[in-house]
Coordinates of C-alpha atoms in Angstrom, one line a residue:
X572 CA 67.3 78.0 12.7
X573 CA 67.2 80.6 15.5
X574 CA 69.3 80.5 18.2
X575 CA 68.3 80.7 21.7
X576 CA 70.8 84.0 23.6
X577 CA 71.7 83.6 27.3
X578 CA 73.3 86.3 29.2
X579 CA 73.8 86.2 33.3
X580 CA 76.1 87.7 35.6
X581 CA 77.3 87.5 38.8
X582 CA 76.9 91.0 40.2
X583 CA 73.9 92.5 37.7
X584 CA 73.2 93.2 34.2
X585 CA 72.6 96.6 33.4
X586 CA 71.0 97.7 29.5
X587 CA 70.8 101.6 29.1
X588 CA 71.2 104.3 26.4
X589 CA 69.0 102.7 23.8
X590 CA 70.5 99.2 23.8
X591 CA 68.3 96.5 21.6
X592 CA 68.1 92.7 21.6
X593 CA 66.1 92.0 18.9
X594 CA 65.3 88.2 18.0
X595 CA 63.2 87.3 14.8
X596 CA 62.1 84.3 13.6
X597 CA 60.2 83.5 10.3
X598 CA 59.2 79.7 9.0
X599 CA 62.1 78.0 11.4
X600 CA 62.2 76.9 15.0
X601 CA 62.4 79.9 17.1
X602 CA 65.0 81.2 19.9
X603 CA 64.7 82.4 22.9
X604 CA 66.5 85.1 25.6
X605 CA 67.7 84.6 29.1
X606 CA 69.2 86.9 31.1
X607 CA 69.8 86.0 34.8
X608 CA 71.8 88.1 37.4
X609 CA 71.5 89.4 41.0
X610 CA 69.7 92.1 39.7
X611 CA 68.6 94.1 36.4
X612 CA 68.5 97.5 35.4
X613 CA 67.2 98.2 32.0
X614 CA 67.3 101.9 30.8
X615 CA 65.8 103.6 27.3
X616 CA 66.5 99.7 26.7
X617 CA 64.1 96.7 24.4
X618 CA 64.3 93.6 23.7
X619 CA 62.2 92.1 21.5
X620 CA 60.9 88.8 20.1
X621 CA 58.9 88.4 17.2
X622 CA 57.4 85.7 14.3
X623 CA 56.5 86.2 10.8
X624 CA 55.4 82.5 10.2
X625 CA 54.3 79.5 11.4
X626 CA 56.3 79.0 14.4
X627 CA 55.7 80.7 17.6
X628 CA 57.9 83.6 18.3
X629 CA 60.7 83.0 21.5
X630 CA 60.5 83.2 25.0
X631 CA 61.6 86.7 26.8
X632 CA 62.8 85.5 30.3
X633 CA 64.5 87.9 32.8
X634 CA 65.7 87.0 36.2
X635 CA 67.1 89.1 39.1
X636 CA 68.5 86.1 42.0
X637 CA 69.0 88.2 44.7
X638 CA 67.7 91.9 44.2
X639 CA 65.6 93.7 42.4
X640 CA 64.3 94.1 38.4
X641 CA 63.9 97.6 37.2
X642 CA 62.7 99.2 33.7
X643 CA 62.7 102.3 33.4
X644 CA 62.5 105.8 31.1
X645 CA 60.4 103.7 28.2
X646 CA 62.3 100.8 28.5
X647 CA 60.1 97.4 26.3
X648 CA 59.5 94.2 26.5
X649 CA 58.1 93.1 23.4
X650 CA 56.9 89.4 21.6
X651 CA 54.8 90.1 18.7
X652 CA 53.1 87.7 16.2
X653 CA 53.0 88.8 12.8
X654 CA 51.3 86.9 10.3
X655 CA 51.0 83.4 10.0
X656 CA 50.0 80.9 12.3
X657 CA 52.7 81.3 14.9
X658 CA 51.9 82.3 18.5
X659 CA 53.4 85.1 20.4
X660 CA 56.3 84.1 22.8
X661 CA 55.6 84.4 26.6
X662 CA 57.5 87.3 28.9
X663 CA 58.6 85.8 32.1
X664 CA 59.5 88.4 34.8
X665 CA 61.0 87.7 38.1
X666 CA 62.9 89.1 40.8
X667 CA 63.6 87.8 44.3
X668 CA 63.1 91.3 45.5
X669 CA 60.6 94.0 44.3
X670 CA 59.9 94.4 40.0
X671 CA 59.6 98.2 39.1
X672 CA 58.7 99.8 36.1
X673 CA 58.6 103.4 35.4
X674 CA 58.7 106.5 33.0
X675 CA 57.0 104.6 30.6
X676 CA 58.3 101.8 30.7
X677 CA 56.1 98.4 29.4
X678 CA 55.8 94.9 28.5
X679 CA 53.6 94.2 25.4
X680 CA 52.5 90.7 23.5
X681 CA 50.6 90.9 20.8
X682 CA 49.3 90.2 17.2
X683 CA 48.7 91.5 14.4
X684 CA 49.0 91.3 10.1
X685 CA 46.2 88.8 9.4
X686 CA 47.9 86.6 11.9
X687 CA 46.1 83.0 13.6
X688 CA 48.0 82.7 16.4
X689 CA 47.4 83.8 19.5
X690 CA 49.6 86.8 21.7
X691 CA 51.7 85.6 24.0
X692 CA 51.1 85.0 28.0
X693 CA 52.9 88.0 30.4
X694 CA 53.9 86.7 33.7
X695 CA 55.5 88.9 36.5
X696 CA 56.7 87.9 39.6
X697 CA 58.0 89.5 42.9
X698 CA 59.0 87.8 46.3
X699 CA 58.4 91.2 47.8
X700 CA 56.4 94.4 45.3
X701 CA 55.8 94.7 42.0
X702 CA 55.5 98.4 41.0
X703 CA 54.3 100.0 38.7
X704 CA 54.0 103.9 38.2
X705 CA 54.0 106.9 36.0
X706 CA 51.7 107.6 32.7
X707 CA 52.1 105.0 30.2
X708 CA 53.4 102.6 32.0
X709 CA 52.3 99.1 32.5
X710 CA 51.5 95.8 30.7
X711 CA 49.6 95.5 27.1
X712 CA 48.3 92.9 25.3
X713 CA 46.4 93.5 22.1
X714 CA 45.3 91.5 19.4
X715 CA 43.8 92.7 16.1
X716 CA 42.9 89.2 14.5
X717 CA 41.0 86.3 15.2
X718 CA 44.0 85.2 17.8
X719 CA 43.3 85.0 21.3
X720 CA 44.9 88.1 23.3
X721 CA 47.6 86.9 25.4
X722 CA 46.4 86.9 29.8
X723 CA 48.8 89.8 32.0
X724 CA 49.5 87.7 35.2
X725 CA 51.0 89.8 38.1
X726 CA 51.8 87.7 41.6
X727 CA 54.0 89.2 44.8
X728 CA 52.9 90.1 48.2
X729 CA 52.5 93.6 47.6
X730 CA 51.1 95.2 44.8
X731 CA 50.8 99.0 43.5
X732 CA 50.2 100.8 40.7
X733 CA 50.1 104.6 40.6
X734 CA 50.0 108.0 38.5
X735 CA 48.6 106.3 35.8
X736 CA 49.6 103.1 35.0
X737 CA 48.0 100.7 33.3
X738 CA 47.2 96.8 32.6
X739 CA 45.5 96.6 29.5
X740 CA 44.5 93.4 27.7
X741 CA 42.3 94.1 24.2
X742 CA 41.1 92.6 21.4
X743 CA 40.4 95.1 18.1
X744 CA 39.7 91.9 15.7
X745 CA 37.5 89.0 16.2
X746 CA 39.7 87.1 18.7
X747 CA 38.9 87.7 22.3
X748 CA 40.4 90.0 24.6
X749 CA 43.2 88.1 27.4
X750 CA 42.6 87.4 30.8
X751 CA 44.0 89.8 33.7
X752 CA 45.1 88.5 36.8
X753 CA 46.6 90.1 40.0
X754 CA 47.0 87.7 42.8
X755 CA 49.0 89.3 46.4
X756 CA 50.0 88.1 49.1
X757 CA 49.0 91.0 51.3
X758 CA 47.2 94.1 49.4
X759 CA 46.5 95.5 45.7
X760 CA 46.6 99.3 45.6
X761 CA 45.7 101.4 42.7
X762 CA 46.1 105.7 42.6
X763 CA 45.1 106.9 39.5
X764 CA 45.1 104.1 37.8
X765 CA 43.2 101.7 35.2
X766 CA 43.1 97.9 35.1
X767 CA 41.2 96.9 31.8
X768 CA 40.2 94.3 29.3
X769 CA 38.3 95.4 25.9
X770 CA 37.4 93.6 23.1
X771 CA 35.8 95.1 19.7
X772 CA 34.1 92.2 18.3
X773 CA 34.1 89.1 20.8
X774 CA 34.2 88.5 24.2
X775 CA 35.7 90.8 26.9
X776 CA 38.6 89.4 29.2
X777 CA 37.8 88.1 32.6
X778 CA 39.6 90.4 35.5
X779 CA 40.7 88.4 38.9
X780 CA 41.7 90.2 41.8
X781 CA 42.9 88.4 45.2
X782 CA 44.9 89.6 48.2
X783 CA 44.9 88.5 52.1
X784 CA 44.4 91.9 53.0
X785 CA 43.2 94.8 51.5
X786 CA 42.0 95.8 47.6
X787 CA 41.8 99.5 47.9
X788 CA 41.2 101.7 45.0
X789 CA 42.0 105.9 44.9
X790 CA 40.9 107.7 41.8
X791 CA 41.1 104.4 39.6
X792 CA 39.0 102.0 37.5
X793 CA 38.4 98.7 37.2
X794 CA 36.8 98.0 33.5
X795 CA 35.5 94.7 31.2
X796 CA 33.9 96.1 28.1
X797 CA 32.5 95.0 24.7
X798 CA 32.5 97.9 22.8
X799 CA 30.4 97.0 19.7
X800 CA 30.7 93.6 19.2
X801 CA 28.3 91.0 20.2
X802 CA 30.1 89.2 22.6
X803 CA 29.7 89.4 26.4
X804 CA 31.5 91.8 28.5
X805 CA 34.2 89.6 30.9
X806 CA 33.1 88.7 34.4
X807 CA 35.2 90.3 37.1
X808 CA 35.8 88.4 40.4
X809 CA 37.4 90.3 43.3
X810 CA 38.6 88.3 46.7
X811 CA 40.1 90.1 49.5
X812 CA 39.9 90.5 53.1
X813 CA 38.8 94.4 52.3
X814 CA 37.4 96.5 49.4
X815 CA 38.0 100.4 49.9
X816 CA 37.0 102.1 46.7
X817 CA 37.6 105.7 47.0
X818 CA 36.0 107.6 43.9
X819 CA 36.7 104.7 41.9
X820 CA 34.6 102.1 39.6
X821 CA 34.1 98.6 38.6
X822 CA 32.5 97.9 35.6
X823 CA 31.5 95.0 33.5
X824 CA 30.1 96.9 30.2
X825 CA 28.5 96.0 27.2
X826 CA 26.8 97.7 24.1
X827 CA 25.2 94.8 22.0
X828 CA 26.0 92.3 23.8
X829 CA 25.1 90.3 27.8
X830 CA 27.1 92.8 30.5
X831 CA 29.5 90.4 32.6
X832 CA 29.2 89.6 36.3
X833 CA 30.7 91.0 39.2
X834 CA 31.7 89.3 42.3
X835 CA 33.2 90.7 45.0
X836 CA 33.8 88.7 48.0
X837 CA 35.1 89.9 51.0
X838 CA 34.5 90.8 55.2
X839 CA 34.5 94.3 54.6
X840 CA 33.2 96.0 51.3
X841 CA 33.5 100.3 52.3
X842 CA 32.4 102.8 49.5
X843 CA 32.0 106.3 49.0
X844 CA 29.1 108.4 47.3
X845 CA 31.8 108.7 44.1
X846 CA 32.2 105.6 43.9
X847 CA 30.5 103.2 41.3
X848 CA 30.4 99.2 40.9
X849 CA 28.2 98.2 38.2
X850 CA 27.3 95.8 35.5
X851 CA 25.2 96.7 32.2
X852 CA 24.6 96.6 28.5
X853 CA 23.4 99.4 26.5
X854 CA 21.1 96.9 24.1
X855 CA 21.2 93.2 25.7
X856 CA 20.9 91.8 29.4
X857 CA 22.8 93.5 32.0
X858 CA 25.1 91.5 33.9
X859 CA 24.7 90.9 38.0
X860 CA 26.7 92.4 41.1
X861 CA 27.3 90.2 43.6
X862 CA 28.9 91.7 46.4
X863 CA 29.4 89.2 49.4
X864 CA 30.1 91.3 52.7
X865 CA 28.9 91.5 56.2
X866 CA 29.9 95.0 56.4
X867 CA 29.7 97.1 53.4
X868 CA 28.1 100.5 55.7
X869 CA 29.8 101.7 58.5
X870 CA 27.2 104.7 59.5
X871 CA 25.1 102.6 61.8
X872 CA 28.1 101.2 63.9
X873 CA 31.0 104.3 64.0
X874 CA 29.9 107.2 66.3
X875 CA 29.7 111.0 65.4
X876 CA 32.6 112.7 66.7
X877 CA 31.4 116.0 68.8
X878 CA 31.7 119.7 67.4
X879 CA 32.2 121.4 70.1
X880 CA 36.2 121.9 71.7
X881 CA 37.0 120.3 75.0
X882 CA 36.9 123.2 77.8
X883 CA 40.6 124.2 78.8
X884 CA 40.4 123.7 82.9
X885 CA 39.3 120.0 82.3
X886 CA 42.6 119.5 79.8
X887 CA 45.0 121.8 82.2
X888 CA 43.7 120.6 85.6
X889 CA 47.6 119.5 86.4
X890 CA 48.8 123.4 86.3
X891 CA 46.5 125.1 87.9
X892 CA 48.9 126.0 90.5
X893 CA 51.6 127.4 88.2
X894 CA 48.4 129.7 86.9
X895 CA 46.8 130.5 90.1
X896 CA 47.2 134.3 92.2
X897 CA 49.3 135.2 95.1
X898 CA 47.1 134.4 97.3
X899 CA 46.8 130.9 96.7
X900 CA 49.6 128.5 98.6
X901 CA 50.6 125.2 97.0
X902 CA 53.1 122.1 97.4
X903 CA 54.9 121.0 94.5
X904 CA 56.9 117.5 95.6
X905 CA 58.9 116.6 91.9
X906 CA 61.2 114.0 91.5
X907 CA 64.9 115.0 91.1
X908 CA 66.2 116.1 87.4
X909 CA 62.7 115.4 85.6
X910 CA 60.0 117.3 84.5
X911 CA 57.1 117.2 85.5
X912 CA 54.2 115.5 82.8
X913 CA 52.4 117.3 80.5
X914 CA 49.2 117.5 80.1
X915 CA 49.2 115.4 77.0
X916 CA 52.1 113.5 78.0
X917 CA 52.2 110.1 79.1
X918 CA 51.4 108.8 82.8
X919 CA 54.1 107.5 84.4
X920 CA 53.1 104.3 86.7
X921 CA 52.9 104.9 90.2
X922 CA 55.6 104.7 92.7
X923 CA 56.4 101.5 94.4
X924 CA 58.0 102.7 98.6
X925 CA 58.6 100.3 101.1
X926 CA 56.3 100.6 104.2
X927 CA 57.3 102.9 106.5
X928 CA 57.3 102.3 110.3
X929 CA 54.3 103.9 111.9
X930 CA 56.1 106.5 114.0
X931 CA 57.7 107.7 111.1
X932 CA 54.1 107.2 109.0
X933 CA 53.7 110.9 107.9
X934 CA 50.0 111.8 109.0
X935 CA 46.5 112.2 106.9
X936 CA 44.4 113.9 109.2
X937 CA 45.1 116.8 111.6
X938 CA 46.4 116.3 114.9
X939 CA 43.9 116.9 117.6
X940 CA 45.4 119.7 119.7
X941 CA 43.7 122.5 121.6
X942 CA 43.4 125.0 119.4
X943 CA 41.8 123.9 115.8
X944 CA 44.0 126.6 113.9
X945 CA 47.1 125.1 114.9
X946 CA 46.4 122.1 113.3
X947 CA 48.6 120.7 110.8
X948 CA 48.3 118.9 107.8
X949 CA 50.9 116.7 106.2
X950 CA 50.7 114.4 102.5
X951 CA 52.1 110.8 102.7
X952 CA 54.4 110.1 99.8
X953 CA 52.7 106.6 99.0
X954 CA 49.9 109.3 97.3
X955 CA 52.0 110.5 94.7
X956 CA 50.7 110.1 91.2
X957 CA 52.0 110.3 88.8
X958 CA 55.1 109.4 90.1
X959 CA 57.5 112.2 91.0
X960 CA 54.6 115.1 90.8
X961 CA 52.6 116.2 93.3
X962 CA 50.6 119.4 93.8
X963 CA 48.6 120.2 96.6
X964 CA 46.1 123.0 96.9
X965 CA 45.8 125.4 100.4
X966 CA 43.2 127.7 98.6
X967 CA 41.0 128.0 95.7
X968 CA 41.1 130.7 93.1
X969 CA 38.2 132.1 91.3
X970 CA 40.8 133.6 88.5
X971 CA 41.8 130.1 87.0
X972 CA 38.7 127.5 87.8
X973 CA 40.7 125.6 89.5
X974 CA 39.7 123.7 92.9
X975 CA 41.5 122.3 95.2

């Protein structure tokens, strides 16, 4: 009889330099592996768990309490079902912070040898990202009997997947492929990257995508296929606040078989020409897309921004002083140790002065006098704006457009 293993810690757990856990069970009762700690770090580390008989093969469960769970540099998490009628344990991921995986790094169920049973369920879980970056990296399930594959179930607020990573649930035998699902809190983002389910001979996996937010999609594909078997390609369903595909796909595919469905419901559904969503079969019925939106063009409501450059006196109008001849006379009132504002700069709010008494009211018109020329002009303070510059033109100048 196998014997469950449970390691935790009270600071973190760290595996690294090839380390192995390797539990295998043949025709007893199987054991599982728990490792719980403030955080994980495994690196070039596995653990696996795998049956040869008839009982299912042990849980993989790893926990990180208060921090974050990272593999990295082809670290694996592997169940596998080998023969008989045993199904593959399920791999439990969790981490109170973010779940990262890179260089490689994966989790895998699967099964294989003539076996019955079916691959084992992959569940990770983040209570703030779950990353996933870097060729090779991501989550696998494959079967290569008449086993079910075993469903890839991601869930955290934020989701990302980048420079190639992959989730990848196929079925080579008879069995059908597993189920993908990636449900966030706030967004899914994918660069570069593939989310598929495949099966050879039965029935493609069903994809589910949901976020709050925003689904947005860079160089990447989103793929249920039936290669040359006669079952149906799996139906996607996609449920955010926003779909942004940029020179990306969705496909539900099929050769011999139906083609699955496509759903996509959201607000906001924004495409460009490279980008593809589509449903078919090469020799049966072609699925349907489905794509509930309000607003999936923008070109009638967004204007066309003009061509031409903005003309420099209209952008410059608050230095046409400094730039101005000799012979033009100016007043330049500026608060004391500032500058003055830029013309890009940000208004300052006007000036708030207490009311002045009116003989000591500073004028706004000339004063009548006898002779005309003698008059004189003077600027109340209450007009400054914006506050602490003023400039006040005597003259106009034909040299720098300006006006007074």
């Amino acid at each position: 009889q196998g014997g469950t293993m449970a390691v935790s810690g009270h600071e973190s757990i760290t595996m690294t330099a090839g380390t192995q856990v390797i539990n295998v069970r043949g025709s007893l009762d199987h054991g599982s592996i728990y490792m719980t700690a403030p955080s994980l770090l495994f690196d070039q580390a596995t653990i696996r768990s795998r049956t040869n008989g008839d009982h299912d093969a042990g849980a993989i469960t790893l926990t990180a309490t208060h921090g974050s769970l990272t593999l990295s540099n082809e670290s694996h998490l592997l169940t596998m079902t080998q023969g008989g009628r045993g199904h593959g344990g399920p791999i439990e991921v969790s981490a109170s912070e973010e779940v990262r995986l890179s260089g490689g790094a994966t989790l895998e169920s699967g099964t294989t040898n003539i076996a019955e049973g079916n691959g084992g369920p992959i569940m990770v879980t983040a209570g703030t990202r779950i990353t996933l970056t870097d060729p090779g990296t991501g989550l696998f399930s494959l079967t290569d009997t008449a086993g079910h594959g075993g469903s890839l179930t991601l869930q955290a607020p934020y989701v990302l997947l980048s420079n190639g990573a992959i989730l990848s649930a196929a079925a080579t035998g008879t069995g059908p492929a597993g189920r993908v699902a990636i449900r966030a809190g706030t967004s899914v983002t994918a660069h570069d990257s593939l989310i598929t389910t495949q099966s050879a001979k039965s029935g493609g996996g069903q994809i589910e995508i949901s976020a709050t937010d925003t689904i947005r999609l860079v160089h990447s594909t989103i793929r249920s296929s039936v290669l040359d078997g006669a079952g149906g390609g799996g139906d996607i369903f996609i449920d955010p606040h926003a779909v942004i595909l940029q020179n990306s796909h969705i496909l539900a595919q099929a050769v011999l078989g139906a083609g699955g469905n496509i759903t996509i419901v959201t607000p906001v559904f924004l495409a460009d020409h490279a980008s593809m969503v589509s449903a078919s079969s090469q020799f049966g019925l072609s699925g349907t897309v489905n794509i509930q939106s309000p607003t999936s063009n923008l070109a009638g409501t967004a204007a066309v921004l003009p061509s031409s450059f903005r003309q420099s006196p209209t952008l410059f109008t608050g230095r046409c002083a400094a730039r101005a001849d000799s012979q033009t006379s100016s007043l330049v009132l500026a608060g004391r140790e500032r500058m003055p504002s830029a013309p890009d700069g940000w208004m300052a709010s006007p000036p708030e002065l207490p009311e002045q008494p009116a003989h000591e009211t500073a004028h706004t018109a000339p004063t009548t006098t006898q002779d005309p020329e003698a008059a004189v002009y003077t600027v109340p303070l209450r007009r400054l704006y914006p506050a602490g510059l003023l400039t006040w033109h005597f003259a106009e100048s034909g040299l720098t457009a300006c006006r007074s």
